[in-house]
Coordinates of C-alpha atoms and ligand atoms in Angstrom, one line a residue:
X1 CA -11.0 5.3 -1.8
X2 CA -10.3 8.9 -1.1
X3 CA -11.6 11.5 -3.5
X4 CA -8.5 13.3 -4.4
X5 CA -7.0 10.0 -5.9
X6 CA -10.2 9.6 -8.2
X7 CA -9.0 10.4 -12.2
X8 CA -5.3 9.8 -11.8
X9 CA -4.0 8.8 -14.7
X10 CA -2.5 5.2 -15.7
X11 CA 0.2 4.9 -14.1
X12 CA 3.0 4.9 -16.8
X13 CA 2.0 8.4 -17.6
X14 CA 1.8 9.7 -13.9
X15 CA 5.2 8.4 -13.7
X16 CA 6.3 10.3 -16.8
X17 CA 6.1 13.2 -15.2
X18 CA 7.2 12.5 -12.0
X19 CA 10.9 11.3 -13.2
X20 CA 11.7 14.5 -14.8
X21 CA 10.8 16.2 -11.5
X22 CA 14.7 15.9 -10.3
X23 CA 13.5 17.7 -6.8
X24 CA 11.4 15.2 -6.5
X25 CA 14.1 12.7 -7.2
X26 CA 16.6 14.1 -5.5
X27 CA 14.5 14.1 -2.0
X28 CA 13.0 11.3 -2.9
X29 CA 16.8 9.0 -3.5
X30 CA 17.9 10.7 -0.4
X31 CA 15.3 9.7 1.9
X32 CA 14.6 6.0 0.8
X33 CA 18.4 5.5 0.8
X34 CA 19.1 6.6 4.2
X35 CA 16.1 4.2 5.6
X36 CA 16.7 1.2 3.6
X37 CA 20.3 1.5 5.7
X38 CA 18.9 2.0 8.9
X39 CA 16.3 -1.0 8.6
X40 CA 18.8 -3.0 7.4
X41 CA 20.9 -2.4 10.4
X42 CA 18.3 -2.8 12.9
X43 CA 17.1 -6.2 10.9
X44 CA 20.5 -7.7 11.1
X45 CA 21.4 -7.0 15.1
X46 CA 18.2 -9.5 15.6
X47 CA 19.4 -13.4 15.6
X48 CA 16.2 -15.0 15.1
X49 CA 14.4 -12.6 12.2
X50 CA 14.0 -15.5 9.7
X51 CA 11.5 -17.1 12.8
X52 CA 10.6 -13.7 13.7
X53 CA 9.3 -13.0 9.9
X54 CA 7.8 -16.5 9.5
X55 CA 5.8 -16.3 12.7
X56 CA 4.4 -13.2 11.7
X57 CA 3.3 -14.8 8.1
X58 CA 1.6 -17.8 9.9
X59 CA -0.3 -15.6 12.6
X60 CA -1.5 -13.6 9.8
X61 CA -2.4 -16.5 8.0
X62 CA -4.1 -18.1 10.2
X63 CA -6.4 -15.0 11.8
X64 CA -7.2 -14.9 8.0
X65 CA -8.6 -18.3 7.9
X66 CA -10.5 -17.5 11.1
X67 CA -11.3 -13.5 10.8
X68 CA -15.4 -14.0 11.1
X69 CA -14.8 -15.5 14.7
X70 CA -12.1 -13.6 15.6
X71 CA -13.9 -10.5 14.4
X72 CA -17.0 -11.8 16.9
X73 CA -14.9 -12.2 19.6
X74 CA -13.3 -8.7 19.4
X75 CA -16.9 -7.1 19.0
X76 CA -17.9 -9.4 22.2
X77 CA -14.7 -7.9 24.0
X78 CA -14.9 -4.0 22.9
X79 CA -18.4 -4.4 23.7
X80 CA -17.8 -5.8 27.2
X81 CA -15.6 -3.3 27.5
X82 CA -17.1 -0.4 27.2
X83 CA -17.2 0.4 24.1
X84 CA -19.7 0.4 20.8
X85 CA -18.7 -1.6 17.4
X86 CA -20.2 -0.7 14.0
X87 CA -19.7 -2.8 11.2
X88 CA -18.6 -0.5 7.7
X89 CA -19.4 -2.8 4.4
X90 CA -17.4 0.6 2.3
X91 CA -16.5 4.1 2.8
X92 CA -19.4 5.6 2.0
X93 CA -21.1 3.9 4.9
X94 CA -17.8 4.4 7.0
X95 CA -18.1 8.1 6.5
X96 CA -21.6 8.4 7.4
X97 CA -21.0 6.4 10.7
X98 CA -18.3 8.6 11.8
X99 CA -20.0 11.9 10.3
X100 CA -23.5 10.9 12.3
X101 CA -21.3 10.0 15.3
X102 CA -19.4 13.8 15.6
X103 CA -22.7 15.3 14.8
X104 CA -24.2 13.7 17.8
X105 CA -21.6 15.4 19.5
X106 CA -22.3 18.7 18.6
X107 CA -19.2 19.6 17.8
X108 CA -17.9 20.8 14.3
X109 CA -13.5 19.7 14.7
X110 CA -12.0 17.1 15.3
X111 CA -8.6 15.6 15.6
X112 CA -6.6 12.7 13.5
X113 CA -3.8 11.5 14.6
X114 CA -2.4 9.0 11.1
X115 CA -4.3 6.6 9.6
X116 CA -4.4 5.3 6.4
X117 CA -8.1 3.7 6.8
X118 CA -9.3 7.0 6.6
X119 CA -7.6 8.5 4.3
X120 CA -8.7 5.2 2.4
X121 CA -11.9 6.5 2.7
X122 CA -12.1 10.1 1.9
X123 CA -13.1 10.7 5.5
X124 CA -11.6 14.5 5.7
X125 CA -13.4 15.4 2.5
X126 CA -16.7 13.8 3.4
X127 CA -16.5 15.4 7.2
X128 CA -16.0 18.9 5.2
X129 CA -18.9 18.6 3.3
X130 CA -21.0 17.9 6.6
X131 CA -19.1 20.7 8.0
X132 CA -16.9 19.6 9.9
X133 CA -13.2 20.3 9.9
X134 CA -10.6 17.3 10.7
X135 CA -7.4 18.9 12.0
X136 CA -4.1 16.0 11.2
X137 CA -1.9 15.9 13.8
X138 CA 0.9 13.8 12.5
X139 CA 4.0 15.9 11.6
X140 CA 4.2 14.6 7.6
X141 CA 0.4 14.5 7.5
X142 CA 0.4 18.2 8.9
X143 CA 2.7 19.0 6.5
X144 CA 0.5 17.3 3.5
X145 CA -2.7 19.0 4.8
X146 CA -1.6 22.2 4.9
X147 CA 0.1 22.3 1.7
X148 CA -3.0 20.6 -0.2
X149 CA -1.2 17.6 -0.9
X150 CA -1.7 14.1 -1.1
X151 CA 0.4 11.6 0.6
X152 CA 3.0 9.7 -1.4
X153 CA 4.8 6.9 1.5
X154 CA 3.0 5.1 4.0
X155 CA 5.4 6.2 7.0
X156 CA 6.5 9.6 5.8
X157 CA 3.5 11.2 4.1
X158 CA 5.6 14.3 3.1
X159 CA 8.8 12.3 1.7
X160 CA 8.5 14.3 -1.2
X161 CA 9.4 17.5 0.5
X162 CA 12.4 18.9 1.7
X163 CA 13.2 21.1 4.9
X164 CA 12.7 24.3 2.2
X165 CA 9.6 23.2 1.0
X166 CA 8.3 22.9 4.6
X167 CA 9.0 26.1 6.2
X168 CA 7.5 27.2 2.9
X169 CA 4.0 24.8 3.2
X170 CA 4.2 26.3 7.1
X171 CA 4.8 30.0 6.5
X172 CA 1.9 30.2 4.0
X173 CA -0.5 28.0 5.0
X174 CA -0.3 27.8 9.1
X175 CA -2.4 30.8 9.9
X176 CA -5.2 29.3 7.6
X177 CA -5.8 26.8 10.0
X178 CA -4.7 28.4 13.5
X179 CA -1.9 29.6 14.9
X180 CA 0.4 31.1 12.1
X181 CA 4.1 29.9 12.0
X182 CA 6.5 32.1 14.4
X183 CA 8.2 35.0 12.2
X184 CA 11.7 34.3 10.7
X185 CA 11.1 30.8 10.9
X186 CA 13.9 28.9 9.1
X187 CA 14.6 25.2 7.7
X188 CA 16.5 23.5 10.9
X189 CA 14.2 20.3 12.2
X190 CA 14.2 21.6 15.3
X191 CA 12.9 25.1 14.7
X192 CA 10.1 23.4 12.3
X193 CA 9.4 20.7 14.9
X194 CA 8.5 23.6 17.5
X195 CA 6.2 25.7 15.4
X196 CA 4.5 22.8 14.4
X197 CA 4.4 21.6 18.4
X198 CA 2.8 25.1 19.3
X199 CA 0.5 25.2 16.0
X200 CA -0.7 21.5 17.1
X201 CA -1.1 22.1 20.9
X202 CA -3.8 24.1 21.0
X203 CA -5.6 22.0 18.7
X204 CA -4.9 19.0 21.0
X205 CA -6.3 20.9 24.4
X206 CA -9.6 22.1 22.3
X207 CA -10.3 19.1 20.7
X208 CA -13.5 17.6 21.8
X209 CA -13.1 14.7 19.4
X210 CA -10.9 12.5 18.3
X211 CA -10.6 10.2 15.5
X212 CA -7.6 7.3 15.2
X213 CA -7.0 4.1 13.0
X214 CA -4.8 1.3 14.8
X215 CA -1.9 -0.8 14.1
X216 CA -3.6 -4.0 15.5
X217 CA -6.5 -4.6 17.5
X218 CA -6.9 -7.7 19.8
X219 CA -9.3 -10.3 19.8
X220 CA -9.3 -11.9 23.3
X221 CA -9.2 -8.5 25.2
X222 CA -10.8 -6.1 22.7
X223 CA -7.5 -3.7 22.7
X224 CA -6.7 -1.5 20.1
X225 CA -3.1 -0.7 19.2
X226 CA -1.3 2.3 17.8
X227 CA 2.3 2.5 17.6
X228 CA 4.0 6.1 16.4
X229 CA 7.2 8.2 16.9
X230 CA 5.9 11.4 17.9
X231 CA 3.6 11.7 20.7
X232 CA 0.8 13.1 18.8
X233 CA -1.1 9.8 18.7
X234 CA -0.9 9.6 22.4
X235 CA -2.6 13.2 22.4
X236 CA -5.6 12.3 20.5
X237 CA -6.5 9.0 22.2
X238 CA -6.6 10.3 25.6
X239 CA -7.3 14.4 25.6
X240 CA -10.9 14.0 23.6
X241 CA -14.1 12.9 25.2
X242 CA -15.1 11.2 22.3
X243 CA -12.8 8.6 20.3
X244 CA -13.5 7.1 17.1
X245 CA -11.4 4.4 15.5
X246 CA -11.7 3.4 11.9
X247 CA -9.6 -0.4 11.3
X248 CA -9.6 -2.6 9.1
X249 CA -11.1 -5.8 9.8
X250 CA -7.6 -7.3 8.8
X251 CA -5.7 -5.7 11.3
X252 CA -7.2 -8.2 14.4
X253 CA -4.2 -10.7 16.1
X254 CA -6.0 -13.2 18.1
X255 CA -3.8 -12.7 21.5
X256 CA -1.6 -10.4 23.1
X257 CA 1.5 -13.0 22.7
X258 CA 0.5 -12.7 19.0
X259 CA 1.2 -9.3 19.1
X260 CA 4.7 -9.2 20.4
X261 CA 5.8 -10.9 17.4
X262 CA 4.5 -7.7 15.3
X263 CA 6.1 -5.4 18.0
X264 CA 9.5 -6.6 17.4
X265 CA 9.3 -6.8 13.5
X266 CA 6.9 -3.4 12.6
X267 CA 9.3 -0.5 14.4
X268 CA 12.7 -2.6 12.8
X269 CA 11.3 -2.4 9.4
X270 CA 9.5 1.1 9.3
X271 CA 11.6 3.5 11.6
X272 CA 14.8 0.6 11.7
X273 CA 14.1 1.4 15.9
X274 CA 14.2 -1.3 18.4
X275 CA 10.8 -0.4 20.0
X276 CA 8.6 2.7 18.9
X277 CA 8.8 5.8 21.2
X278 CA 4.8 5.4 21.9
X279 CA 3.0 2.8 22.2
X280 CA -0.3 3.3 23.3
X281 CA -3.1 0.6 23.8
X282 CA -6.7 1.1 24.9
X283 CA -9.5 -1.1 26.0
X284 CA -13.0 0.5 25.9
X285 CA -13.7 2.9 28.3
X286 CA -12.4 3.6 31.6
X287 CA -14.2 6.1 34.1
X288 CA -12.2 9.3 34.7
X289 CA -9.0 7.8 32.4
X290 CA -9.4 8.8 28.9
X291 CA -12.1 9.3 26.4
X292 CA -15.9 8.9 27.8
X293 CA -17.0 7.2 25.0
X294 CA -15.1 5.1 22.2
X295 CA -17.0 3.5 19.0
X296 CA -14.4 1.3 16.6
X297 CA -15.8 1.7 13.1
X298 CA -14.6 -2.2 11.7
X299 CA -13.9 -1.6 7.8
X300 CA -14.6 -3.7 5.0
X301 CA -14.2 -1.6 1.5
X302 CA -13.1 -4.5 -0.4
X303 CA -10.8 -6.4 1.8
X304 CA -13.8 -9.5 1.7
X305 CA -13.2 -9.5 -2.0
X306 CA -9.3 -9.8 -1.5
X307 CA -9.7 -12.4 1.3
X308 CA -11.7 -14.5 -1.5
X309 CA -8.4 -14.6 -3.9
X310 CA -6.1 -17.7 -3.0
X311 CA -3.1 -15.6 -4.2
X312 CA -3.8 -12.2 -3.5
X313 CA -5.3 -12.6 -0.4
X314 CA -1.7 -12.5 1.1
X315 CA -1.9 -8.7 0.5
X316 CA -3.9 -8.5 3.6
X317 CA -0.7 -10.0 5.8
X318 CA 0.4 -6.3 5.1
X319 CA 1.2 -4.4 8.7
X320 CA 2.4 -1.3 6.8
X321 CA 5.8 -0.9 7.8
X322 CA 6.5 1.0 4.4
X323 CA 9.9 -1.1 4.0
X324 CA 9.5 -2.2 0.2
X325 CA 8.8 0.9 -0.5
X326 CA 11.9 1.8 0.4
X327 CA 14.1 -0.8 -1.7
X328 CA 11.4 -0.7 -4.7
X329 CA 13.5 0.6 -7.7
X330 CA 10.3 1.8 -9.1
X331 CA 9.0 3.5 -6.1
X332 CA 12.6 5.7 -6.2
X333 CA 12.2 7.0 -9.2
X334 CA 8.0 7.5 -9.8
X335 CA 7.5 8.2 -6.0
X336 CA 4.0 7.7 -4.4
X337 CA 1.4 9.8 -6.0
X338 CA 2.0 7.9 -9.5
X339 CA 0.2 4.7 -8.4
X340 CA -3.3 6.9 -7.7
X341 CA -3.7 5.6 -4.4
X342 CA -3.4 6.4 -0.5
X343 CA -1.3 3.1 -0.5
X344 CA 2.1 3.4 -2.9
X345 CA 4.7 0.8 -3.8
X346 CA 4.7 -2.5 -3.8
X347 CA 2.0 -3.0 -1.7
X348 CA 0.3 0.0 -3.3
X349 CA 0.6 -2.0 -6.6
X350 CA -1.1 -4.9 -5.3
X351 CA -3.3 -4.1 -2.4
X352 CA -5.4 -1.2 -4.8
X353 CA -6.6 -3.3 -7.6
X354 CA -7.5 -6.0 -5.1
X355 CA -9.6 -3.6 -3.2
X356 CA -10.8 -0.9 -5.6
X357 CA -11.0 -4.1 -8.5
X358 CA -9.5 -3.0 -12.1
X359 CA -11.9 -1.3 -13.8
X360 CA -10.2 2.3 -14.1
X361 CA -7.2 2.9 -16.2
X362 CA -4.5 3.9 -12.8
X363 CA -5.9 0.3 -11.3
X364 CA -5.2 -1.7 -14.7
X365 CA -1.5 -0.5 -14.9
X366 CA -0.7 -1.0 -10.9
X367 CA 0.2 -4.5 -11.6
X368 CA 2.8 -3.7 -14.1
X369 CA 4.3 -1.0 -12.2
X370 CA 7.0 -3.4 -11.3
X371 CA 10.3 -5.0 -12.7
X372 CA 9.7 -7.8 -10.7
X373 CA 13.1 -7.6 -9.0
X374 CA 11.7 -9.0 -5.6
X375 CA 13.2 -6.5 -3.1
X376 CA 10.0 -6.3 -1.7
X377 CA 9.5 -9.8 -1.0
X378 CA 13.2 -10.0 0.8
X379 CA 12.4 -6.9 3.0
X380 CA 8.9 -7.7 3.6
X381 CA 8.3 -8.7 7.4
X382 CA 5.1 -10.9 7.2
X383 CA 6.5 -12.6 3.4
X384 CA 4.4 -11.2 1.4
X385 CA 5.1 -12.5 -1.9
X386 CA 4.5 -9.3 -3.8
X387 CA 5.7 -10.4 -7.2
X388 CA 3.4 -13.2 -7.2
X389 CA 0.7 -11.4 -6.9
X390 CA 1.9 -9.0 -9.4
X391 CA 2.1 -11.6 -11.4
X392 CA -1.2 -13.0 -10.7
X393 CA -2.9 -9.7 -11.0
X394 CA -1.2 -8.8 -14.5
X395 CA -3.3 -12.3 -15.6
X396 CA -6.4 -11.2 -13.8
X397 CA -6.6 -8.0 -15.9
X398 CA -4.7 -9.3 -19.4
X399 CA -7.0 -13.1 -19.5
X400 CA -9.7 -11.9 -17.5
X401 CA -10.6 -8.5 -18.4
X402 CA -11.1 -5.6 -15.7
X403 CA -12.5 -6.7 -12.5
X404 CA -15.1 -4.0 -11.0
X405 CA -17.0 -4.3 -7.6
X406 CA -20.9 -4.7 -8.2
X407 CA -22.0 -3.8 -4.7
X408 CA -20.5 -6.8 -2.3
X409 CA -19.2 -8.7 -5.8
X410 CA -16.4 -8.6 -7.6
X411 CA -17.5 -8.8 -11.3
X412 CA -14.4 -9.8 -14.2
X413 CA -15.7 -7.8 -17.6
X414 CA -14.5 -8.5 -20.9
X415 CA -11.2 -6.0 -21.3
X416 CA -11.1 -3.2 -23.4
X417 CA -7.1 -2.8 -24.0
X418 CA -4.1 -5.0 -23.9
X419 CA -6.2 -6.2 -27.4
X420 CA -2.5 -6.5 -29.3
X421 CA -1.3 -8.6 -27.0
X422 CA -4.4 -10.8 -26.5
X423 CA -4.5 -12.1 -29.8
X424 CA -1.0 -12.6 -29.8
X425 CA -1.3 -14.8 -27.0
X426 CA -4.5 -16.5 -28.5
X427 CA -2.0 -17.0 -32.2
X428 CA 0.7 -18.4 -29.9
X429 CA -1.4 -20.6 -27.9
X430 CA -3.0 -22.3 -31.6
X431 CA 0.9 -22.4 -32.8
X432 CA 2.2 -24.5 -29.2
X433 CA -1.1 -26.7 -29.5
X434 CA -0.3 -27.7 -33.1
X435 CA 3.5 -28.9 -33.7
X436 CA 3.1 -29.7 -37.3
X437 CA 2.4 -25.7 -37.7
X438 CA 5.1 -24.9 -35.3
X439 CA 7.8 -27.0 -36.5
X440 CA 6.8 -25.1 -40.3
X441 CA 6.6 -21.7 -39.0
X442 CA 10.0 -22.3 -37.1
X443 CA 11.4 -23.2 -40.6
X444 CA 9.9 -20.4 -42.6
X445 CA 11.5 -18.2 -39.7
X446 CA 15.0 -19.2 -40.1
X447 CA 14.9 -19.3 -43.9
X448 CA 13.9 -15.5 -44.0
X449 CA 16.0 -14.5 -40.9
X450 CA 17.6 -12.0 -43.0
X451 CA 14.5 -10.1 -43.8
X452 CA 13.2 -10.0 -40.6
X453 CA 12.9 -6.0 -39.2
X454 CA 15.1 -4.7 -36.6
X455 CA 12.4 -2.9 -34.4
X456 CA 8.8 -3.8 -34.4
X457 CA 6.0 -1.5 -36.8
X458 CA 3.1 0.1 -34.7
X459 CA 2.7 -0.2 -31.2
X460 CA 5.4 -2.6 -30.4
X461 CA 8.3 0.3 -31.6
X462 CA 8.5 1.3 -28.6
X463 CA 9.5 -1.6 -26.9
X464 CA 11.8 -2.7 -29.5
X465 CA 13.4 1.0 -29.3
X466 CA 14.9 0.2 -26.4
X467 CA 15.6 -3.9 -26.7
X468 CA 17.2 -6.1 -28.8
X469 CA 14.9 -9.0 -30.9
X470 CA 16.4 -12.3 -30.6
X471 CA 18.4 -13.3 -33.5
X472 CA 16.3 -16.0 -35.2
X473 CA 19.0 -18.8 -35.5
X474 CA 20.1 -20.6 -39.0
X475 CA 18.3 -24.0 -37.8
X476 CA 15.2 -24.5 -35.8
X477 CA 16.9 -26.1 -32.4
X478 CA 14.2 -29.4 -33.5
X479 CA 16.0 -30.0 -36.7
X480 CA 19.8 -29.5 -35.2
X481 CA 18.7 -31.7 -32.6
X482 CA 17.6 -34.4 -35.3
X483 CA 20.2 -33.9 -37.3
X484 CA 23.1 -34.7 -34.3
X485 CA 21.5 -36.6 -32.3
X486 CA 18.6 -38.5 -34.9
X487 CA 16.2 -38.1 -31.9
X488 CA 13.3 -36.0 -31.3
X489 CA 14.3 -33.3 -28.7
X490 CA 12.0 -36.1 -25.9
X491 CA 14.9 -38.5 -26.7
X492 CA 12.6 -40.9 -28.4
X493 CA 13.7 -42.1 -31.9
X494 CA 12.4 -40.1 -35.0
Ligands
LIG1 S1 3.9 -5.4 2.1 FE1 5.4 -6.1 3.7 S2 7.1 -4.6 3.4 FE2 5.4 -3.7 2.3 S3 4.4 -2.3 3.8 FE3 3.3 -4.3 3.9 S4 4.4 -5.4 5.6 FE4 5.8 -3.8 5.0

């Protein structure tokens, strides 16, 4: 994944820091409440949501299952098409592609309009160091680029800013990359909107190249997808003579009736709108309409290795609507650049380690940055069952040790920390197995209730600091239950 995410920190200590940013906080409470109300209201004005949202789980399902045909029938239809398919197995072959393909070009900018593949990939930063410059064109994704930022929502890169920090970010930085920010500029959307409009616009009528991910992309016609609010996306498919699409291969839907399903549930849950302001959709190549010449660079970089998981492979359902990020408790409080990854949240939490594996220390702690409340599963459009595989992933690093990718593998090592609590489960499991021992130790524990310590020594103060142990009770629930009822607790006689 991208460069600028590589060395984060584990993501309890990230988050430290992050909550006593109350800025942060403060923009960050005002912006995911004010959604979370919106989609809620757009949700509820739909009678039918519950088939909606289970459609949308069994389409994705199913094109799961199926993805190698469906993936040769969409190269077969791009292909007829007009356009050229290449076939990305991570993103350091993703970036050469699409660094060898501007180069052929001759030309040294380009422009993006959002997409998370890339950004998945590093793509700006490797571009850069083949000298080439990548110009965003999405308003938050501007706004991140130009203040040397990283991303921290899926739908509103810049979340973490405010109106002040903006005209800021565009006063400083604009002239950098073109045309500086007009003088006097002040905080009002609509005075920001326009400088960013005139800053963007030149960009857009120079740009010789353009480079796009896609919402969807459809199998029987070979059409890509890309559904946004502001117009720029509709700029850099069509102005450029070159387009370049980076997807990943999970974002295929078999037909075009498939897709209305998505069409109805993605704007609802991200922007809580009934239909997006643009939706644009392309087919190869048309003479004298659009880009000459359109490649679609189909990404792997780990989703394979997710697809392999029976649980976790729901993950890849995900059509990035950004809507449990917007209920996740967690999410509120740490915002996005704690979890280390172009993808925060929920589906941050559990899409990352699945795809980068668990070897480093921010993609060990991903799975427990959750309370497990389950928002995200209520909101999610496509049921993805996000504490499950939480859940499941918490196992996969605890029992299993870190999993790292070994070229196309993913390889489970034996794990280096969690060692306290992995020989307590190993002493627990040899206690349950043995009843004799566990009936005795039960005994022992009540007898000497009123010695036991208050908080925990070592590592586990902490968690005691801030919870109350269970009071150990005068008699072992086995012996009450002998004792009143002369059964064992199985109702059998004793
Ligand atoms: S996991 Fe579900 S709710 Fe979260 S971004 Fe993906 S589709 Fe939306």
């Amino acid at each position: 994944m991208s460069g600028t995410f590589v060395g984060m920190p584990a993501f309890p200590r990230a988050a430290h820091d992050a909550v006593r940013d109350t800025t942060l906080r403060g923009n960050l409470r005002h912006a995911t409440h004010t959604i979370r109300a919106k989609r809620a209201k757009a949700v509820a004005e739909v009678s039918d949501w519950a088939e909606l949202r289970e459609a949308g789980k069994r389409i994705k399902d199913h094109t799961l299952r199926h993805l190698d045909r469906y993936l040769e029938q969409l190269e077969e239809s791009v292909t007829a098409a007009g356009g050229t398919v290449h076939w990305a197995a991570d993103a350091e072959e993703a970036n050469r592609i699409v660094a060898d393909l501007v180069k052929a070009t001759g030309e040294t900018e380009v422009v993006k309009v959002k997409s998370m593949a890339t950004q998945e990939i590093g793509l700006n930063e490797a571009l850069e160091a083949e000298g080439i410059r990548a110009y965003e064109t999405d308003l938050a994704e501007l706004i991140v680029q130009l203040g040397k930022d990283r991303p921290s929502h899926i739908l509103v890169p810049a979340i973490h800013r405010n109106r002040g920090e903006i005209r800021d970010i565009f006063t400083r930085e604009m002239s950098e990359w073109g045309r500086p920010a007009p003088d006097g500029l002040t905080d009002t959307p609509a005075e920001l909107a326009e400088a960013a409009r005139l800053h963007l616009r030149e960009k857009f009528l120079r740009a010789k190249v353009g480079i796009s991910g896609a919402n969807f992309m459809v199998a029987e016609t070979g059409t890509l997808v890309v559904v946004e609010s502001e117009g720029n996306g509709r700029m850099c498919l069509t102005l450029p003579e070159t387009l370049i699409s980076v997807v990943g291969i999970e974002k295929i839907v078999p037909t075009w009736q498939d897709l209305e399903v998505f069409l109805q549930t993605l704007p609802r849950s991200s922007t809580a709108e009934r239909m997006n302001p643009y939706t644009s959709t392309w087919t190869g190549t048309t003479d004298g309409d659009g880009p000459a010449a359109f490649h679609l660079v189909l990404l792997d970089n780990g989703r394979t290795d997710t697809l392999a998981d029976e649980v976790g492979r729901q993950a890849l359902r995900c059509i990035r609507c950004s809507a449990c990020l917007n209920v996740c408790p967690v999410y509120e409080r740490a915002g996005g650049h704690a979890y280390g990854s172009v993808y925060p949240g929920p589906i941050g939490a559990i899409l990352s380690p699945q795809l980068r594996g668990t070897g480093s220390e921010i993609d060990a702690s991903l799975p427990y940055a959750s309370s497990l409340c389950g928002a995200c599963y209520e909101v999610c459009p496509v049921a993805i069952d996000i504490p499950e595989v939480l859940v499941h992933l918490r196992e996969r690093v605890v029992q299993g040790g870190p999993a790292t990718r070994e070229g196309n593998k993913v390889v489970l090592k034996p794990a280096k920390g969690h060692a306290a609590e992995r020989a307590a489960m190993r002493a627990a499991q040899w206690a349950f197995t043995r009843p004799g021992v566990l009936r005795t130790g039960q005994r022992l524990a009540s007898r000497t209730r009123r010695l036991h310590p208050r908080t925990l020594p070592g590592p586990g103060r902490a968690w005691s600091g801030t919870r109350d142990l269970p009071a150990v009770p005068a008699e072992p629930f086995r012996d009450w239950w002998q004792r009143t009822h002369g059964t064992g607790e199985d109702g059998g006689a004793k």
